[in-house]
Tab-separated table of C-alpha atoms in Angstrom:
chain	number	residue	atom	x	y	z
Q	1480	MET	CA	0.000	0.000	0.000
Q	1481	SER	CA	1.414	3.424	-0.916
Q	1482	LYS	CA	2.190	6.003	1.713
Q	1483	VAL	CA	-0.632	8.257	0.548
Q	1484	VAL	CA	-3.240	5.519	0.283
Q	1485	SER	CA	-2.294	4.184	3.747
Q	1486	ILE	CA	-4.070	7.143	5.371
Q	1487	ASP	CA	-7.666	6.442	6.298
Q	1488	TRP	CA	-9.245	9.593	4.931
Q	1489	ILE	CA	-12.616	8.776	6.482
Q	1490	LEU	CA	-11.012	8.741	9.926
Q	1491	PHE	CA	-9.105	11.955	9.285
Q	1492	ALA	CA	-12.202	13.650	7.855
Q	1493	ALA	CA	-14.147	12.759	11.021
Q	1494	THR	CA	-11.548	14.449	13.249
Q	1495	VAL	CA	-11.586	17.740	11.326
Q	1496	PRO	CA	-15.138	18.840	12.322
Q	1497	LEU	CA	-14.393	17.827	15.918
Q	1498	VAL	CA	-11.316	20.021	16.219
Q	1499	LEU	CA	-13.079	22.868	14.405
Q	1500	ALA	CA	-16.022	22.571	16.826
Q	1501	GLY	CA	-13.575	22.941	19.680
Q	1502	LEU	CA	-11.969	25.998	18.104
Q	1503	VAL	CA	-15.306	27.709	17.510
Q	1504	THR	CA	-16.447	26.984	21.072
Q	1505	MET	CA	-13.333	28.416	22.685
Q	1506	ASN	CA	-13.236	31.473	20.402
Q	1507	THR	CA	-14.450	34.612	22.190
Q	1508	PHE	CA	-15.132	36.465	18.887
Q	1509	THR	CA	-13.410	39.501	20.399
Q	1510	ASP	CA	-9.876	40.837	20.353
Q	1511	ASP	CA	-9.031	38.447	23.186
Q	1512	SER	CA	-8.827	35.101	21.387
Q	1513	TYR	CA	-5.931	33.683	23.422
Q	1514	PHE	CA	-7.116	30.056	23.507
Q	1515	PHE	CA	-8.293	30.072	19.896
Q	1516	ILE	CA	-4.959	31.330	18.541
Q	1517	ARG	CA	-2.797	28.973	20.607
Q	1518	GLN	CA	-5.009	25.989	19.881
Q	1519	SER	CA	-4.821	26.771	16.167
Q	1520	ILE	CA	-1.035	26.544	16.405
Q	1521	TRP	CA	-1.266	23.229	18.270
Q	1522	LEU	CA	-3.711	21.963	15.666
Q	1523	LEU	CA	-1.365	22.697	12.767
Q	1524	ALA	CA	1.459	20.969	14.650
Q	1525	SER	CA	-0.793	17.985	15.356
Q	1526	PHE	CA	-1.753	17.603	11.697
Q	1527	ALA	CA	1.943	17.693	10.799
Q	1528	VAL	CA	2.660	15.015	13.408
Q	1529	PHE	CA	-0.216	12.886	12.078
Q	1530	PHE	CA	1.009	12.913	8.474
Q	1531	GLY	CA	4.648	12.578	9.532
Q	1532	ALA	CA	3.920	9.564	11.747
Q	1533	SER	CA	1.938	7.915	8.939
Q	1534	LEU	CA	5.156	7.764	6.876
Q	1535	VAL	CA	7.124	5.858	9.518
Q	1536	ASP	CA	7.540	2.091	9.514
Q	1537	TRP	CA	6.653	1.345	13.140
Q	1538	ARG	CA	7.725	-2.289	13.049
Q	1539	PHE	CA	10.855	-1.278	14.974
Q	1540	LEU	CA	8.604	-1.010	18.043
Q	1541	ARG	CA	8.349	-4.800	18.065
Q	1542	GLN	CA	11.871	-4.818	19.511
Q	1543	SER	CA	11.771	-5.136	23.289
Q	1544	GLY	CA	14.894	-3.034	23.875
Q	1545	ILE	CA	13.547	0.009	22.048
Q	1546	VAL	CA	10.180	-0.174	23.794
Q	1547	ALA	CA	11.872	-0.532	27.193
Q	1548	VAL	CA	14.006	2.558	26.553
Q	1549	LEU	CA	10.983	4.627	25.499
Q	1550	TYR	CA	9.035	3.499	28.569
Q	1551	GLY	CA	12.022	4.307	30.797
Q	1552	ILE	CA	12.288	7.800	29.329
Q	1553	GLY	CA	8.596	8.338	30.022
Q	1554	VAL	CA	8.916	7.245	33.656
Q	1555	ILE	CA	12.046	9.335	34.224
Q	1556	THR	CA	10.262	12.356	32.776
Q	1557	LEU	CA	7.376	11.874	35.214
Q	1558	ILE	CA	9.809	11.580	38.129
Q	1559	ALA	CA	11.611	14.751	37.031
Q	1560	LEU	CA	8.266	16.506	36.790
Q	1561	LEU	CA	7.420	15.609	40.386
Q	1562	LEU	CA	10.823	16.776	41.603
Q	1563	LEU	CA	11.422	19.829	39.422
Q	1564	GLY	CA	8.159	20.740	37.711
Q	1565	PRO	CA	6.455	24.049	38.446
Q	1566	VAL	CA	3.210	24.037	40.392
Q	1567	THR	CA	0.351	25.223	38.169
Q	1568	ARG	CA	-3.149	25.474	39.625
Q	1569	GLY	CA	-2.092	23.225	42.485
Q	1570	ALA	CA	-0.608	20.473	40.301
Q	1571	GLN	CA	2.799	19.522	38.909
Q	1572	GLY	CA	1.583	18.275	35.574
Q	1573	TRP	CA	3.293	20.524	33.038
Q	1574	PHE	CA	6.738	21.540	31.844
Q	1575	ASN	CA	7.057	24.999	30.317
Q	1576	LEU	CA	8.950	24.858	27.014
Q	1577	PHE	CA	9.434	27.949	24.850
Q	1578	GLY	CA	6.277	29.557	26.167
Q	1579	PHE	CA	4.128	26.438	25.773
Q	1580	SER	CA	3.037	23.998	28.468
Q	1581	VAL	CA	3.677	20.312	27.801
Q	1582	GLN	CA	1.922	17.606	29.819
Q	1583	PRO	CA	4.010	14.382	29.877
Q	1584	ALA	CA	1.087	12.323	31.210
Q	1585	GLU	CA	-0.619	12.518	27.803
Q	1586	PHE	CA	2.347	10.907	26.065
Q	1587	MET	CA	2.760	8.359	28.860
Q	1588	LYS	CA	-0.659	6.989	27.916
Q	1589	LEU	CA	0.645	6.228	24.432
Q	1590	LEU	CA	3.835	4.708	25.825
Q	1591	LEU	CA	1.814	2.429	28.090
Q	1592	ILE	CA	-0.227	1.242	25.100
Q	1593	ILE	CA	2.991	0.493	23.220
Q	1594	ILE	CA	4.691	-1.464	26.010
Q	1595	LEU	CA	1.548	-3.451	26.856
Q	1596	ALA	CA	0.948	-4.208	23.168
Q	1597	LYS	CA	4.529	-5.458	22.953
Q	1598	TYR	CA	4.230	-7.471	26.170
Q	1599	PHE	CA	0.988	-9.209	25.159
Q	1600	THR	CA	2.041	-9.798	21.560
Q	1601	ARG	CA	3.601	-13.137	22.455
Q	1602	ARG	CA	2.125	-13.751	25.891
Q	1603	HIS	CA	-1.602	-13.547	25.159
Q	1604	VAL	CA	-1.729	-17.349	24.846
Q	1605	ALA	CA	-0.229	-17.543	28.354
Q	1606	ILE	CA	-2.405	-14.849	29.935
Q	1607	ALA	CA	-3.909	-17.569	32.143
Q	1608	ASN	CA	-0.658	-17.328	34.100
Q	1609	ILE	CA	-1.181	-14.755	36.848
Q	1610	ARG	CA	2.458	-13.696	36.477
Q	1611	HIS	CA	1.716	-11.909	33.204
Q	1612	ILE	CA	-1.143	-9.995	34.763
Q	1613	ILE	CA	1.091	-8.879	37.632
Q	1614	ILE	CA	4.012	-7.858	35.403
Q	1615	SER	CA	1.789	-5.953	32.981
Q	1616	GLY	CA	0.080	-4.374	35.993
Q	1617	LEU	CA	3.433	-3.098	37.230
Q	1618	TYR	CA	4.024	-1.406	33.887
Q	1619	ALA	CA	0.808	0.533	34.475
Q	1620	PHE	CA	1.198	0.958	38.240
Q	1621	ILE	CA	4.492	2.877	38.136
Q	1622	PRO	CA	3.247	5.774	35.945
Q	1623	PHE	CA	-0.160	5.539	37.668
Q	1624	VAL	CA	1.422	6.413	41.016
Q	1625	LEU	CA	3.636	9.155	39.580
Q	1626	ILE	CA	0.706	10.813	37.818
Q	1627	PHE	CA	-1.700	10.314	40.724
Q	1628	PHE	CA	0.575	12.309	43.022
Q	1629	GLN	CA	0.920	15.260	40.617
Q	1630	PRO	CA	-2.085	15.143	41.412
Q	1631	ASP	CA	-3.904	14.112	38.216
Q	1632	PHE	CA	-6.423	11.474	39.213
Q	1633	GLY	CA	-8.170	11.557	35.843
Q	1634	SER	CA	-5.088	10.702	33.770
Q	1635	ALA	CA	-4.072	8.059	36.318
Q	1636	MET	CA	-7.447	6.375	35.849
Q	1637	ILE	CA	-6.987	6.413	32.058
Q	1638	LEU	CA	-3.784	4.392	32.548
Q	1639	PHE	CA	-5.750	1.878	34.596
Q	1640	PHE	CA	-8.458	1.611	31.938
Q	1641	ILE	CA	-5.832	1.057	29.220
Q	1642	TRP	CA	-4.250	-1.779	31.196
Q	1643	PHE	CA	-7.575	-3.323	32.214
Q	1644	GLY	CA	-8.979	-3.108	28.690
Q	1645	LEU	CA	-5.920	-4.722	27.129
Q	1646	ILE	CA	-5.809	-7.635	29.584
Q	1647	LEU	CA	-9.470	-8.272	28.737
Q	1648	ILE	CA	-8.648	-8.290	25.027
Q	1649	ALA	CA	-5.594	-10.490	25.660
Q	1650	GLY	CA	-7.903	-13.121	27.188
Q	1651	ILE	CA	-7.822	-12.977	30.987
Q	1652	SER	CA	-9.562	-15.884	32.751
Q	1653	LYS	CA	-12.736	-15.337	34.782
Q	1654	LYS	CA	-10.930	-16.312	37.983
Q	1655	HIS	CA	-8.188	-13.771	37.452
Q	1656	LEU	CA	-10.709	-11.155	36.324
Q	1657	PHE	CA	-12.475	-11.582	39.679
Q	1658	LEU	CA	-9.145	-11.128	41.497
Q	1659	VAL	CA	-8.396	-7.979	39.490
Q	1660	LEU	CA	-11.819	-6.508	40.272
Q	1661	LEU	CA	-11.446	-7.384	43.968
Q	1662	THR	CA	-8.007	-5.765	44.031
Q	1663	GLY	CA	-9.469	-2.689	42.343
Q	1664	ILE	CA	-12.211	-2.416	44.964
Q	1665	LEU	CA	-9.718	-2.766	47.810
Q	1666	THR	CA	-7.382	-0.216	46.212
Q	1667	ALA	CA	-10.228	2.248	45.681
Q	1668	SER	CA	-11.246	1.829	49.321
Q	1669	PHE	CA	-7.689	2.467	50.474
Q	1670	LEU	CA	-7.411	5.566	48.298
Q	1671	TRP	CA	-10.707	6.888	49.643
Q	1672	LEU	CA	-9.761	6.343	53.287
Q	1673	PHE	CA	-6.112	7.338	53.294
Q	1674	VAL	CA	-5.025	9.091	50.081
Q	1675	LEU	CA	-7.725	11.214	48.424
Q	1676	ALA	CA	-7.867	14.848	49.501
Q	1677	ASP	CA	-11.085	16.337	50.835
Q	1678	TYR	CA	-11.774	18.254	47.621
Q	1679	GLN	CA	-11.448	15.024	45.599
Q	1680	LYS	CA	-13.907	13.244	47.891
Q	1681	SER	CA	-16.269	16.190	47.567
Q	1682	ARG	CA	-16.298	15.822	43.792
Q	1683	VAL	CA	-17.314	12.176	44.104
Q	1684	LEU	CA	-20.024	12.952	46.663
Q	1685	THR	CA	-21.312	15.747	44.434
Q	1686	VAL	CA	-22.272	13.130	41.835
Q	1687	LEU	CA	-24.506	11.435	44.414
Q	1688	HIS	CA	-25.958	14.706	45.717
Q	1689	PRO	CA	-25.417	17.353	42.970
Q	1690	LEU	CA	-27.542	20.024	44.670
Q	1691	ALA	CA	-26.137	19.563	48.169
Q	1692	ASP	CA	-23.423	22.227	47.831
Q	1693	ILE	CA	-24.118	24.377	44.777
Q	1694	GLN	CA	-21.984	27.263	46.027
Q	1695	GLY	CA	-19.063	24.985	46.896
Q	1696	ALA	CA	-17.975	21.587	45.601
Q	1697	GLY	CA	-21.054	21.211	43.419
Q	1698	TYR	CA	-20.823	24.606	41.709
Q	1699	ASN	CA	-18.972	23.501	38.578
Q	1700	ALA	CA	-21.095	20.392	38.111
Q	1701	PHE	CA	-24.317	22.365	38.565
Q	1702	GLN	CA	-23.298	25.086	36.091
Q	1703	SER	CA	-22.274	22.423	33.590
Q	1704	MET	CA	-25.652	20.686	33.825
Q	1705	VAL	CA	-27.411	24.043	33.444
Q	1706	ALA	CA	-25.370	24.779	30.310
Q	1707	VAL	CA	-26.157	21.395	28.733
Q	1708	GLY	CA	-29.859	21.637	29.555
Q	1709	SER	CA	-30.252	25.224	28.394
Q	1710	GLY	CA	-29.068	24.282	24.903
Q	1711	GLN	CA	-32.279	22.311	24.378
Q	1712	ILE	CA	-32.741	20.957	20.835
Q	1713	PHE	CA	-31.058	23.490	18.550
Q	1714	GLY	CA	-28.864	25.453	20.961
Q	1715	LYS	CA	-28.570	29.152	21.675
Q	1716	GLY	CA	-26.337	29.849	18.696
Q	1717	VAL	CA	-22.580	30.211	18.291
Q	1718	GLY	CA	-21.268	32.877	20.647
Q	1719	TYR	CA	-24.501	33.098	22.634
Q	1720	GLY	CA	-23.811	30.538	25.353
Q	1721	SER	CA	-24.426	32.593	28.481
Q	1722	GLN	CA	-23.019	30.040	30.930
Q	1723	SER	CA	-19.643	29.912	29.203
Q	1724	ARG	CA	-19.362	33.384	27.662
Q	1725	LEU	CA	-20.291	35.102	30.946
Q	1726	GLU	CA	-17.896	32.838	32.893
Q	1727	PHE	CA	-20.568	31.142	34.999
Q	1728	LEU	CA	-19.099	27.891	33.687
Q	1729	PRO	CA	-15.387	27.803	34.611
Q	1730	GLU	CA	-12.761	26.182	32.379
Q	1731	HIS	CA	-15.273	26.025	29.539
Q	1732	GLN	CA	-12.471	25.682	27.003
Q	1733	THR	CA	-11.010	22.566	28.698
Q	1734	ASP	CA	-12.821	20.602	31.423
Q	1735	PHE	CA	-16.327	21.669	30.363
Q	1736	ILE	CA	-16.057	22.196	26.632
Q	1737	PHE	CA	-18.776	19.638	25.935
Q	1738	ALA	CA	-21.200	21.610	28.117
Q	1739	ALA	CA	-20.195	24.865	26.421
Q	1740	PHE	CA	-20.625	23.283	22.973
Q	1741	ALA	CA	-23.984	21.693	23.879
Q	1742	GLU	CA	-25.276	25.032	25.158
Q	1743	GLU	CA	-24.596	26.722	21.825
Q	1744	TRP	CA	-25.377	23.815	19.477
Q	1745	GLY	CA	-28.033	21.950	21.451
Q	1746	LEU	CA	-28.961	18.284	21.255
Q	1747	ILE	CA	-28.428	18.243	17.488
Q	1748	GLY	CA	-24.829	19.381	17.892
Q	1749	ALA	CA	-24.196	16.906	20.709
Q	1750	ILE	CA	-25.521	14.034	18.568
Q	1751	LEU	CA	-23.223	15.151	15.746
Q	1752	VAL	CA	-20.209	15.052	18.088
Q	1753	PHE	CA	-21.177	11.557	19.218
Q	1754	ALA	CA	-21.598	10.439	15.608
Q	1755	LEU	CA	-18.230	11.833	14.493
Q	1756	PHE	CA	-16.463	10.302	17.461
Q	1757	GLY	CA	-18.195	7.017	16.672
Q	1758	VAL	CA	-16.769	7.177	13.144
Q	1759	VAL	CA	-13.268	7.700	14.588
Q	1760	VAL	CA	-13.651	4.666	16.862
Q	1761	TRP	CA	-15.097	2.572	14.030
Q	1762	ARG	CA	-12.226	3.367	11.678
Q	1763	ILE	CA	-9.593	2.683	14.355
Q	1764	ILE	CA	-11.130	-0.713	15.096
Q	1765	ALA	CA	-11.410	-1.482	11.362
Q	1766	THR	CA	-7.689	-0.779	10.972
Q	1767	ALA	CA	-6.720	-2.605	14.161
Q	1768	ILE	CA	-8.397	-5.900	13.290
Q	1769	ARG	CA	-6.479	-5.952	10.013
Q	1770	GLY	CA	-3.169	-5.436	11.788
Q	1771	ALA	CA	-0.162	-7.372	10.562
Q	1772	THR	CA	0.551	-8.919	13.979
Q	1773	ASN	CA	-0.767	-8.897	17.519
Q	1774	PHE	CA	1.260	-5.774	18.231
Q	1775	GLU	CA	-0.613	-3.662	15.691
Q	1776	VAL	CA	-3.962	-5.131	16.746
Q	1777	LEU	CA	-3.381	-4.443	20.435
Q	1778	PHE	CA	-2.006	-0.972	19.742
Q	1779	GLY	CA	-5.154	-0.066	17.816
Q	1780	PHE	CA	-7.475	-1.352	20.520
Q	1781	GLY	CA	-5.388	0.394	23.180
Q	1782	LEU	CA	-5.860	3.628	21.265
Q	1783	VAL	CA	-9.630	3.066	21.197
Q	1784	ILE	CA	-9.661	2.444	24.952
Q	1785	MET	CA	-7.683	5.627	25.609
Q	1786	LEU	CA	-9.890	7.860	23.453
Q	1787	ALA	CA	-13.190	6.256	24.497
Q	1788	SER	CA	-12.309	6.501	28.201
Q	1789	HIS	CA	-11.564	10.196	27.802
Q	1790	PHE	CA	-14.779	10.765	25.878
Q	1791	ILE	CA	-17.065	8.860	28.251
Q	1792	ILE	CA	-15.606	10.386	31.424
Q	1793	HIS	CA	-15.574	13.932	30.042
Q	1794	VAL	CA	-19.170	13.792	28.833
Q	1795	GLY	CA	-20.192	11.986	32.014
Q	1796	MET	CA	-18.795	14.677	34.280
Q	1797	ASN	CA	-20.314	17.421	32.095
Q	1798	VAL	CA	-23.822	16.006	32.511
Q	1799	GLY	CA	-23.403	15.211	36.206
Q	1800	TRP	CA	-23.031	11.449	35.959
Q	1801	MET	CA	-19.352	11.234	36.957
Q	1802	PRO	CA	-16.983	13.068	39.304
Q	1803	ILE	CA	-15.119	16.045	37.882
Q	1804	THR	CA	-11.612	14.875	37.025
Q	1805	GLY	CA	-10.369	17.524	34.606
Q	1806	LEU	CA	-9.983	15.182	31.643
Q	1807	PRO	CA	-10.105	16.850	28.206
Q	1808	LEU	CA	-12.584	15.888	25.505
Q	1809	PRO	CA	-10.592	14.286	22.650
Q	1810	PHE	CA	-10.021	16.652	19.724
Q	1811	LEU	CA	-12.220	19.430	21.177
Q	1812	SER	CA	-10.704	20.589	24.478
Q	1813	TYR	CA	-8.007	23.230	24.643
Q	1814	GLY	CA	-4.531	21.839	25.206
Q	1815	GLY	CA	-1.649	20.987	22.935
Q	1816	SER	CA	-0.318	17.905	24.702
Q	1817	HIS	CA	-3.456	15.814	24.446
Q	1818	LEU	CA	-4.036	16.965	20.854
Q	1819	LEU	CA	-0.491	16.042	19.831
Q	1820	ALA	CA	-0.716	12.667	21.584
Q	1821	GLU	CA	-4.052	11.861	19.946
Q	1822	PHE	CA	-2.890	12.675	16.412
Q	1823	LEU	CA	0.459	10.987	17.042
Q	1824	GLY	CA	-1.387	7.811	18.012
Q	1825	LEU	CA	-3.623	8.030	14.941
Q	1826	GLY	CA	-0.616	8.741	12.719
Q	1827	MET	CA	1.197	5.701	14.123
Q	1828	LEU	CA	-1.848	3.588	13.346
Q	1829	MET	CA	-1.814	4.903	9.772
Q	1830	GLY	CA	1.847	3.944	9.504
Q	1831	MET	CA	0.978	0.436	10.684
Q	1832	ARG	CA	-1.915	0.357	8.231
Q	1833	ARG	CA	0.522	0.800	5.354
Q	1834	TYR	CA	1.990	-2.662	5.773
Q	1835	SER	CA	-1.023	-4.482	7.242
Q	1836	LEU	CA	-2.513	-5.662	3.942
Q	1837	SER	CA	0.807	-6.806	2.500
Q	1838	TYR	CA	1.506	-9.058	5.460
Q	1839	HIS	CA	1.013	-12.761	4.802
Q	1840	ARG	CA	-2.234	-13.822	6.473
Q	1841	ASP	CA	-0.863	-17.247	7.411
Q	1842	ASP	CA	1.711	-15.469	9.549
Q	1843	VAL	CA	-1.079	-13.542	11.240
Q	1844	HIS	CA	-2.939	-16.803	11.905
Q	1845	ASN	CA	0.177	-18.308	13.479
Q	1846	GLU	CA	0.735	-15.153	15.523
Q	1847	PHE	CA	-2.682	-15.520	17.131
Q	1848	LEU	CA	-3.388	-19.243	17.196
Q	1849	GLY	CA	-0.035	-20.866	16.687
Q	1850	PRO	CA	0.904	-23.218	13.840
Q	1851	GLN	CA	-1.571	-25.984	13.178
């Protein structure tokens, strides 16, 4: 397959309206278009990364040494961030580079997908051995802890979902699945009792009782629900979202961009966002299942898990169904790091797509089921 044809233009076309919807929503339509201008720059860089990554032959990632080095660099970066990173809005989640903020956690999600895809490429037939679940869990646990203490609970949970989703796809037994779920419950209980700060607990309790503290912990969630509901069927019109434009809804360009978009575009606009995101997921899965080996298949499904987890949690917290975690909405929310990571992941998948069809299907059969 040629380098040009290897790009899934349906997938790329579905992302364009999503990123444009985000740009329009964060644009103030005044002289002060800070977020719009900076996000436009990030968007151009992300498109360049997407097309550049699609030209790379990513089969070198099947080598354990290279993957281990990349994972090690990611972990060291997170450690350096905890030790040396500046505190921004109460968190150490960003490095400042040349006037732009870079969030290493977003790229760590991709690195975790890569190392788990590599690990399970040959071991999925032996996933019944608890040792592989433990070892793969450690790969996720190390960055989970480092990101959790930034603190960035939302991104830490995405790492957990990536690991959990991939062990399910790799074929975990029911017995071990029960042990994993039990361990998760015990860990969550420990975090609630001894680790989570009061404001984090308040966000969880706000989901159960959203009107209990409207002026305090429940303020953001309440304003977000008001914004979504006030959009009704057709929305208030672009630039006329009172909750976001008048700053009743804080962080409307990042944490609550779905609410801000739904207020201006209504139910019709929200359905369109869901449909476009569904197309993205569909095309990723379609490419993944045609992957040359297990590595490409697992990478594609890991990418779906990462994006879908972001999407579900972000929308859930915007409509009051989930605690507020600060996770961005893929392709729409302001922020260069998550946008770069998303298009880098998609570009890598396009690069893998280039050699998927030329791979001998008997080799794929042996990769999954072993020689007959």
